[in-house]
Amino acid sequence: MKLNLNIQPLSSWLNVTHQPLVISGPCSAETEEQLLATARLLKATGKVSVLRAGIWKPRTRPGEFEGIGSIGLEWLNKAKAETGLPIAVEVANAKHVKEALAAGVDILWIGARSTVNPFTVQEIADALEGHDVPVMIKNPINPDLSLWVGALERINRAGITKIAAIHRGFSSFEKTAFRNQPMWDLAISLKTLIPDLPILNDPSHICGSRELLPFIAQKALDLDMQGLMIEAHIDPSVAWTDAAQQVTPAALSEMIDGFVLRKAESKNPEFTDKLAVMREKIDQIDDQIFQKLGERMKIVEQIGEFKRDNDVTILQVSRWDEILQKRTAYGSVLKLEKDFTAKILELIHSESIRKQTAIMNATKAELG
Ligand code: PEP
Ligand code: MN
């Protein structure tokens, strides 16, 4: 299924001065000096197209630094006047939108803690009505594609067509190396649903620590995301928010130099011919996989009927264990990751159980 949103291509509303598109700046504007000094160095790299800074900060706990507030708009405008960089801020309510628009902010973004709440998003959308400002929408905190899509729709319905999504990862109970799980599948599903939508990646909030940034940023570029939002601070060690994940402008510049930019496609006919042949092979193999899955399910149904007629339970744990062990061992020989084989088997197994349960229950119903 595709969703029809009215979206303008990113290149029509954002002047990308260096590839890849990088939006950078501190997590929070703290002081005029901190913001201006950071902005100057970012501009000097020649690799940053937009300056960002949070001035209204949604914090998990009260009492933490909640942003410098409206005065930050003046500082941002000074930085813009000096560097020529367009400026971006996070907005979380109608008042923020009004103030940011009055101050001439070039790009607004909606944070992860706002995207989760349709009331908040609608309030922002209503305040945007009649304005022609670009809006970037971060994914919601929780891995819910519909909430993200819903926010994009609300903003689009308010007449905003300069829209981009920002993938900043998802909160999860499970603690891993990442502050927020990337869950790339969700960003890919969004792109599949709305192919015209530019999606940027925010490795800073995914990683939570600067050491991981280059890996996530490169992966995002390899997945053909259209840009990066990376937090940078003149002195990250003393940053008032998100200290561990911010980098100096110099470190950012070095990181950008290390990126490998790959093309989404090649015009070289030899490449396209070879790719077409390989894709044809993949298509044939996929057909075979599904044919075999269909055959397997037919036998599963026969077994279901046989178990039913003999009053045997659907699940025999020992048999499932045996399948899992034999197949993952075979998978390893075929150079398939154990996790991958196990996931596929679990999917097949749960579908088999579903089918057999249906067969058992149908009989019960028939018997009255
Ligand atoms: C931010 O960009 O500083 C921020 C608060 O991000 P998020 O909404 O992704 O947590
Ligand atoms: Mn931050």
Short mmCIF file of C-alpha atoms and ligand atoms in Angstrom, two decimals:
data_model
loop_
_atom_site.label_atom_id
_atom_site.label_comp_id
_atom_site.label_asym_id
_atom_site.label_seq_id
_atom_site.Cartn_x
_atom_site.Cartn_y
_atom_site.Cartn_z
CA MET A 1 0.00 0.00 0.00
CA LYS A 2 1.16 3.52 -0.78
CA LEU A 3 0.08 6.70 0.98
CA ASN A 4 -0.56 9.78 -1.05
CA LEU A 5 0.95 12.82 0.63
CA ASN A 6 1.70 16.05 -1.18
CA ILE A 7 5.43 16.35 -0.63
CA GLN A 8 8.00 18.54 -2.35
CA PRO A 9 11.42 17.10 -3.05
CA LEU A 10 14.02 18.13 -0.49
CA SER A 11 16.24 19.72 -3.16
CA SER A 12 13.46 22.22 -3.98
CA TRP A 13 13.50 23.73 -0.50
CA LEU A 14 16.89 23.04 1.03
CA ASN A 15 20.19 24.19 -0.38
CA VAL A 16 22.52 21.31 0.32
CA THR A 17 26.00 22.84 0.10
CA HIS A 18 27.91 19.61 0.69
CA GLN A 19 27.07 15.93 0.27
CA PRO A 20 25.73 14.26 2.31
CA LEU A 21 23.29 16.78 3.76
CA VAL A 22 24.34 17.40 7.38
CA ILE A 23 22.27 19.37 9.86
CA SER A 24 24.34 20.08 12.92
CA GLY A 25 24.53 22.15 16.05
CA PRO A 26 24.28 21.69 19.78
CA CYS A 27 21.63 19.60 21.45
CA SER A 28 20.74 22.76 23.37
CA ALA A 29 21.54 26.41 22.92
CA GLU A 30 23.14 27.17 26.30
CA THR A 31 24.75 30.60 26.01
CA GLU A 32 25.14 33.06 23.17
CA GLU A 33 28.90 32.39 23.10
CA GLN A 34 28.51 28.62 23.05
CA LEU A 35 26.03 28.76 20.17
CA LEU A 36 27.96 31.32 18.12
CA ALA A 37 31.32 29.63 18.63
CA THR A 38 29.87 26.25 17.65
CA ALA A 39 28.10 27.74 14.62
CA ARG A 40 31.28 29.46 13.40
CA LEU A 41 33.32 26.28 13.53
CA LEU A 42 30.55 24.26 11.89
CA LYS A 43 30.35 26.79 9.07
CA ALA A 44 34.13 26.70 8.71
CA THR A 45 34.05 22.94 8.01
CA GLY A 46 32.16 23.73 4.80
CA LYS A 47 30.27 20.47 5.32
CA VAL A 48 27.19 21.60 7.24
CA SER A 49 24.09 22.88 5.44
CA VAL A 50 21.82 23.77 8.39
CA LEU A 51 22.43 24.90 11.99
CA ARG A 52 20.27 23.25 14.64
CA ALA A 53 19.78 23.97 18.34
CA GLY A 54 17.14 23.03 20.88
CA ILE A 55 15.81 26.01 22.84
CA TRP A 56 12.72 24.39 24.33
CA LYS A 57 13.88 21.02 25.64
CA PRO A 58 11.41 18.28 26.52
CA ARG A 59 13.13 16.53 29.43
CA THR A 60 12.23 13.19 30.88
CA ARG A 61 12.54 14.47 34.49
CA PRO A 62 11.61 17.92 35.82
CA GLY A 63 14.39 20.04 37.23
CA GLU A 64 16.79 19.20 34.40
CA PHE A 65 17.76 22.01 32.02
CA GLU A 66 14.58 22.70 30.06
CA GLY A 67 16.02 24.93 27.40
CA ILE A 68 17.08 28.56 27.28
CA GLY A 69 13.74 29.60 25.78
CA SER A 70 12.86 32.44 23.40
CA ILE A 71 16.14 34.33 23.84
CA GLY A 72 17.73 31.43 21.96
CA LEU A 73 15.90 32.59 18.84
CA GLU A 74 17.88 35.83 18.93
CA TRP A 75 21.14 33.93 19.29
CA LEU A 76 20.20 31.64 16.42
CA ASN A 77 19.44 34.64 14.24
CA LYS A 78 22.82 36.14 15.10
CA ALA A 79 24.48 32.86 14.14
CA LYS A 80 22.52 32.84 10.90
CA ALA A 81 23.49 36.45 10.10
CA GLU A 82 27.14 35.65 10.71
CA THR A 83 27.43 32.26 9.03
CA GLY A 84 24.68 32.37 6.44
CA LEU A 85 23.48 28.96 7.65
CA PRO A 86 19.72 28.40 7.73
CA ILE A 87 18.50 27.63 11.27
CA ALA A 88 16.33 24.86 12.70
CA VAL A 89 14.62 24.49 16.10
CA GLU A 90 12.35 21.99 17.79
CA VAL A 91 8.77 23.08 18.41
CA ALA A 92 6.43 21.31 20.79
CA ASN A 93 3.37 23.55 21.00
CA ALA A 94 1.52 26.41 19.23
CA LYS A 95 3.42 29.07 21.15
CA HIS A 96 6.77 27.67 20.01
CA VAL A 97 5.55 27.63 16.40
CA LYS A 98 4.34 31.25 16.57
CA GLU A 99 7.59 32.47 18.11
CA ALA A 100 9.80 30.49 15.76
CA LEU A 101 7.89 31.70 12.71
CA ALA A 102 7.96 35.31 13.94
CA ALA A 103 11.74 34.99 14.38
CA GLY A 104 12.11 33.71 10.82
CA VAL A 105 13.38 30.22 11.71
CA ASP A 106 13.99 28.34 8.46
CA ILE A 107 13.11 24.79 9.50
CA LEU A 108 11.01 23.49 12.39
CA TRP A 109 11.25 19.99 13.74
CA ILE A 110 8.91 17.99 15.92
CA GLY A 111 10.67 15.90 18.57
CA ALA A 112 10.16 12.25 19.40
CA ARG A 113 8.31 13.07 22.63
CA SER A 114 5.80 15.19 20.69
CA THR A 115 5.25 12.83 17.75
CA VAL A 116 3.86 10.26 20.20
CA ASN A 117 0.97 12.56 21.06
CA PRO A 118 -1.64 13.27 18.36
CA PHE A 119 -3.05 16.19 20.43
CA THR A 120 0.35 17.87 20.43
CA VAL A 121 0.94 17.18 16.75
CA GLN A 122 -2.51 18.54 15.88
CA GLU A 123 -1.90 21.68 17.94
CA ILE A 124 1.36 22.23 16.03
CA ALA A 125 -0.38 21.49 12.72
CA ASP A 126 -3.12 24.05 13.47
CA ALA A 127 -0.53 26.68 14.33
CA LEU A 128 1.24 25.98 11.02
CA GLU A 129 -1.91 26.49 8.92
CA GLY A 130 -1.26 29.14 6.23
CA HIS A 131 2.54 29.09 6.63
CA ASP A 132 5.04 27.72 4.14
CA VAL A 133 7.80 26.52 6.41
CA PRO A 134 9.68 23.21 6.16
CA VAL A 135 8.89 20.77 8.96
CA MET A 136 10.88 17.69 9.92
CA ILE A 137 9.17 15.03 11.98
CA LYS A 138 11.14 12.72 14.22
CA ASN A 139 9.88 9.20 14.80
CA PRO A 140 7.86 8.71 17.99
CA ILE A 141 9.69 7.37 21.05
CA ASN A 142 7.95 3.99 20.72
CA PRO A 143 8.23 1.78 17.63
CA ASP A 144 4.80 2.62 16.20
CA LEU A 145 4.85 3.32 12.49
CA SER A 146 1.23 4.55 12.47
CA LEU A 147 1.98 7.31 14.96
CA TRP A 148 4.84 8.52 12.79
CA VAL A 149 2.68 8.36 9.65
CA GLY A 150 -0.20 10.05 11.49
CA ALA A 151 2.03 12.97 12.47
CA LEU A 152 3.25 13.35 8.88
CA GLU A 153 -0.36 13.32 7.66
CA ARG A 154 -1.51 15.91 10.21
CA ILE A 155 1.30 18.30 9.25
CA ASN A 156 0.72 17.70 5.55
CA ARG A 157 -3.02 18.33 5.91
CA ALA A 158 -2.20 21.71 7.46
CA GLY A 159 -0.79 22.60 4.04
CA ILE A 160 2.88 21.94 4.79
CA THR A 161 4.47 20.28 1.76
CA LYS A 162 8.13 20.80 2.64
CA ILE A 163 8.28 17.76 4.85
CA ALA A 164 10.96 15.32 5.90
CA ALA A 165 11.07 12.55 8.48
CA ILE A 166 13.93 12.07 10.92
CA HIS A 167 14.77 8.56 12.07
CA ARG A 168 16.19 8.86 15.62
CA GLY A 169 15.62 5.37 16.91
CA PHE A 170 13.14 3.86 19.34
CA SER A 171 13.10 3.46 23.07
CA SER A 172 13.12 -0.10 24.30
CA PHE A 173 13.03 -1.82 27.64
CA GLU A 174 15.94 -3.98 26.61
CA LYS A 175 19.27 -2.24 27.32
CA THR A 176 21.79 -2.44 24.49
CA ALA A 177 24.77 -0.46 23.25
CA PHE A 178 22.35 2.01 21.69
CA ARG A 179 20.42 4.68 23.55
CA ASN A 180 17.57 4.12 21.11
CA GLN A 181 17.22 1.03 18.95
CA PRO A 182 17.60 1.89 15.27
CA MET A 183 14.95 -0.61 14.13
CA TRP A 184 15.85 0.16 10.51
CA ASP A 185 12.86 -1.87 9.30
CA LEU A 186 10.52 0.85 10.51
CA ALA A 187 12.29 3.56 8.55
CA ILE A 188 12.32 1.29 5.50
CA SER A 189 8.59 0.60 5.92
CA LEU A 190 7.95 4.34 6.08
CA LYS A 191 9.89 4.86 2.85
CA THR A 192 7.97 2.02 1.20
CA LEU A 193 4.67 3.55 2.30
CA ILE A 194 5.56 7.12 1.25
CA PRO A 195 8.31 6.83 -1.39
CA ASP A 196 8.50 10.62 -1.98
CA LEU A 197 9.23 11.32 1.67
CA PRO A 198 12.81 12.40 2.38
CA ILE A 199 14.10 10.55 5.46
CA LEU A 200 17.07 11.81 7.41
CA ASN A 201 18.88 9.91 10.10
CA ASP A 202 19.81 11.21 13.54
CA PRO A 203 22.66 8.96 14.69
CA SER A 204 23.23 11.10 17.81
CA HIS A 205 20.00 10.07 19.52
CA ILE A 206 20.26 6.48 18.29
CA CYS A 207 23.80 6.01 19.59
CA GLY A 208 23.78 8.05 22.78
CA SER A 209 27.58 7.96 22.67
CA ARG A 210 29.86 9.58 20.11
CA GLU A 211 32.01 6.47 19.48
CA LEU A 212 29.17 4.70 17.70
CA LEU A 213 28.15 7.63 15.48
CA PRO A 214 30.19 6.87 12.34
CA PHE A 215 28.83 3.33 12.08
CA ILE A 216 25.19 4.32 12.33
CA ALA A 217 25.65 7.34 10.08
CA GLN A 218 27.34 5.21 7.41
CA LYS A 219 24.62 2.58 7.63
CA ALA A 220 21.98 5.29 7.17
CA LEU A 221 23.79 6.54 4.07
CA ASP A 222 24.05 2.99 2.75
CA LEU A 223 20.29 2.66 3.20
CA ASP A 224 19.93 5.74 0.98
CA MET A 225 18.70 8.11 3.68
CA GLN A 226 18.82 11.67 2.46
CA GLY A 227 20.84 13.30 5.18
CA LEU A 228 22.01 13.32 8.76
CA MET A 229 21.23 15.37 11.84
CA ILE A 230 24.25 15.17 14.15
CA GLU A 231 24.66 17.05 17.41
CA ALA A 232 27.86 19.10 17.75
CA HIS A 233 29.08 21.27 20.60
CA ILE A 234 32.11 23.52 21.03
CA ASP A 235 33.03 21.48 24.14
CA PRO A 236 30.89 18.35 24.48
CA SER A 237 32.37 17.42 27.85
CA VAL A 238 30.59 20.34 29.50
CA ALA A 239 27.36 20.22 27.46
CA TRP A 240 24.24 20.81 29.55
CA THR A 241 22.32 18.09 27.70
CA ASP A 242 23.32 14.91 25.83
CA ALA A 243 27.02 15.40 26.61
CA ALA A 244 28.06 11.84 25.78
CA GLN A 245 26.73 11.90 22.24
CA GLN A 246 27.88 15.32 21.05
CA VAL A 247 31.04 15.84 19.01
CA THR A 248 33.23 18.86 18.39
CA PRO A 249 32.90 20.53 14.99
CA ALA A 250 36.39 19.22 14.17
CA ALA A 251 35.41 15.64 15.02
CA LEU A 252 32.25 16.05 12.95
CA SER A 253 34.30 17.23 10.00
CA GLU A 254 36.60 14.22 10.28
CA MET A 255 33.63 11.88 10.54
CA ILE A 256 32.07 13.34 7.39
CA ASP A 257 35.36 12.88 5.53
CA GLY A 258 35.25 9.20 6.44
CA PHE A 259 31.81 8.60 4.92
CA VAL A 260 31.63 6.50 1.78
CA LEU A 261 28.93 7.84 -0.53
CA ARG A 262 27.33 5.20 -2.67
CA LYS A 263 24.87 5.87 -5.45
CA ALA A 264 21.27 4.66 -5.34
CA GLU A 265 21.70 3.45 -8.90
CA SER A 266 24.20 3.45 -11.71
CA LYS A 267 23.64 4.59 -15.29
CA ASN A 268 26.40 2.29 -16.54
CA PRO A 269 24.63 -0.18 -18.90
CA GLU A 270 27.02 -3.02 -18.05
CA PHE A 271 26.18 -2.59 -14.35
CA THR A 272 22.43 -2.45 -15.02
CA ASP A 273 22.58 -5.57 -17.21
CA LYS A 274 24.49 -7.58 -14.62
CA LEU A 275 22.19 -6.37 -11.86
CA ALA A 276 19.13 -7.36 -13.89
CA VAL A 277 20.51 -10.90 -14.36
CA MET A 278 21.25 -11.25 -10.64
CA ARG A 279 17.82 -9.90 -9.71
CA GLU A 280 16.21 -12.38 -12.08
CA LYS A 281 18.02 -15.17 -10.21
CA ILE A 282 16.82 -13.78 -6.88
CA ASP A 283 13.24 -13.65 -8.19
CA GLN A 284 13.45 -17.30 -9.23
CA ILE A 285 14.87 -18.36 -5.88
CA ASP A 286 12.17 -16.40 -4.03
CA ASP A 287 9.53 -18.18 -6.14
CA GLN A 288 11.06 -21.52 -5.18
CA ILE A 289 11.17 -20.60 -1.49
CA PHE A 290 7.48 -19.72 -1.48
CA GLN A 291 6.55 -22.78 -3.52
CA LYS A 292 8.35 -24.93 -0.96
CA LEU A 293 6.71 -23.09 1.93
CA GLY A 294 3.33 -23.75 0.36
CA GLU A 295 4.19 -27.46 0.02
CA ARG A 296 5.40 -27.56 3.62
CA MET A 297 2.16 -26.03 4.88
CA LYS A 298 0.08 -28.60 2.98
CA ILE A 299 1.92 -31.38 4.81
CA VAL A 300 1.50 -29.48 8.09
CA GLU A 301 -2.26 -29.52 7.48
CA GLN A 302 -2.21 -33.26 6.82
CA ILE A 303 -0.29 -33.78 10.06
CA GLY A 304 -2.85 -31.59 11.85
CA GLU A 305 -5.70 -33.79 10.64
CA PHE A 306 -3.76 -36.93 11.55
CA LYS A 307 -3.05 -35.64 15.08
CA ARG A 308 -6.68 -34.63 15.49
CA ASP A 309 -7.97 -38.02 14.42
CA ASN A 310 -5.59 -39.68 16.86
CA ASP A 311 -6.13 -37.25 19.76
CA VAL A 312 -2.52 -36.11 19.84
CA THR A 313 -1.47 -32.60 20.96
CA ILE A 314 -0.40 -30.07 18.36
CA LEU A 315 2.90 -29.20 19.99
CA GLN A 316 5.57 -31.77 20.74
CA VAL A 317 8.39 -29.81 22.30
CA SER A 318 11.02 -32.47 21.63
CA ARG A 319 10.20 -32.47 17.91
CA TRP A 320 10.44 -28.65 17.77
CA ASP A 321 13.80 -28.75 19.59
CA GLU A 322 15.08 -31.30 17.14
CA ILE A 323 14.00 -29.18 14.14
CA LEU A 324 15.56 -26.07 15.59
CA GLN A 325 18.87 -27.75 16.33
CA LYS A 326 19.21 -29.67 13.09
CA ARG A 327 18.24 -26.73 10.89
CA THR A 328 20.40 -24.14 12.64
CA ALA A 329 23.38 -26.51 12.42
CA TYR A 330 22.68 -27.03 8.72
CA GLY A 331 22.19 -23.26 8.35
CA SER A 332 25.62 -22.62 9.87
CA VAL A 333 27.21 -24.91 7.31
CA LEU A 334 25.46 -22.87 4.63
CA LYS A 335 26.89 -19.69 6.21
CA LEU A 336 23.54 -18.51 7.56
CA GLU A 337 23.59 -16.69 10.90
CA LYS A 338 22.15 -18.81 13.69
CA ASP A 339 19.82 -15.99 14.73
CA PHE A 340 18.53 -15.61 11.22
CA THR A 341 17.80 -19.34 10.80
CA ALA A 342 16.13 -19.45 14.20
CA LYS A 343 13.91 -16.44 13.39
CA ILE A 344 12.75 -17.96 10.10
CA LEU A 345 12.06 -21.30 11.77
CA GLU A 346 10.08 -19.65 14.54
CA LEU A 347 7.94 -17.84 11.97
CA ILE A 348 7.30 -21.05 10.04
CA HIS A 349 6.62 -22.96 13.23
CA SER A 350 4.12 -20.45 14.60
CA GLU A 351 2.27 -20.45 11.26
CA SER A 352 2.22 -24.26 11.34
CA ILE A 353 0.79 -24.23 14.86
CA ARG A 354 -1.81 -21.65 13.84
CA LYS A 355 -2.91 -23.87 10.95
CA GLN A 356 -3.08 -27.00 13.09
CA THR A 357 -4.99 -25.17 15.85
CA ALA A 358 -7.53 -24.08 13.24
CA ILE A 359 -7.92 -27.69 12.10
CA MET A 360 -8.44 -28.95 15.69
CA ASN A 361 -10.94 -26.20 16.50
CA ALA A 362 -12.89 -26.63 13.29
CA THR A 363 -13.56 -30.22 14.35
CA LYS A 364 -14.69 -29.18 17.81
CA ALA A 365 -17.14 -26.79 16.22
CA GLU A 366 -18.39 -29.45 13.86
CA LEU A 367 -18.88 -31.84 16.73
CA GLY A 368 -20.92 -29.13 18.45
C1 PEP B 1 17.05 16.70 20.13
O1 PEP B 1 17.12 16.67 18.90
O2 PEP B 1 17.84 17.30 20.86
C2 PEP B 1 15.99 15.89 20.78
C3 PEP B 1 15.43 16.22 21.93
O3 PEP B 1 15.74 14.80 20.08
P1 PEP B 1 14.60 13.66 20.20
O4 PEP B 1 13.29 14.38 20.05
O5 PEP B 1 14.94 12.79 19.03
O6 PEP B 1 14.79 13.00 21.52
MN MN B 2 19.73 15.99 22.12
#
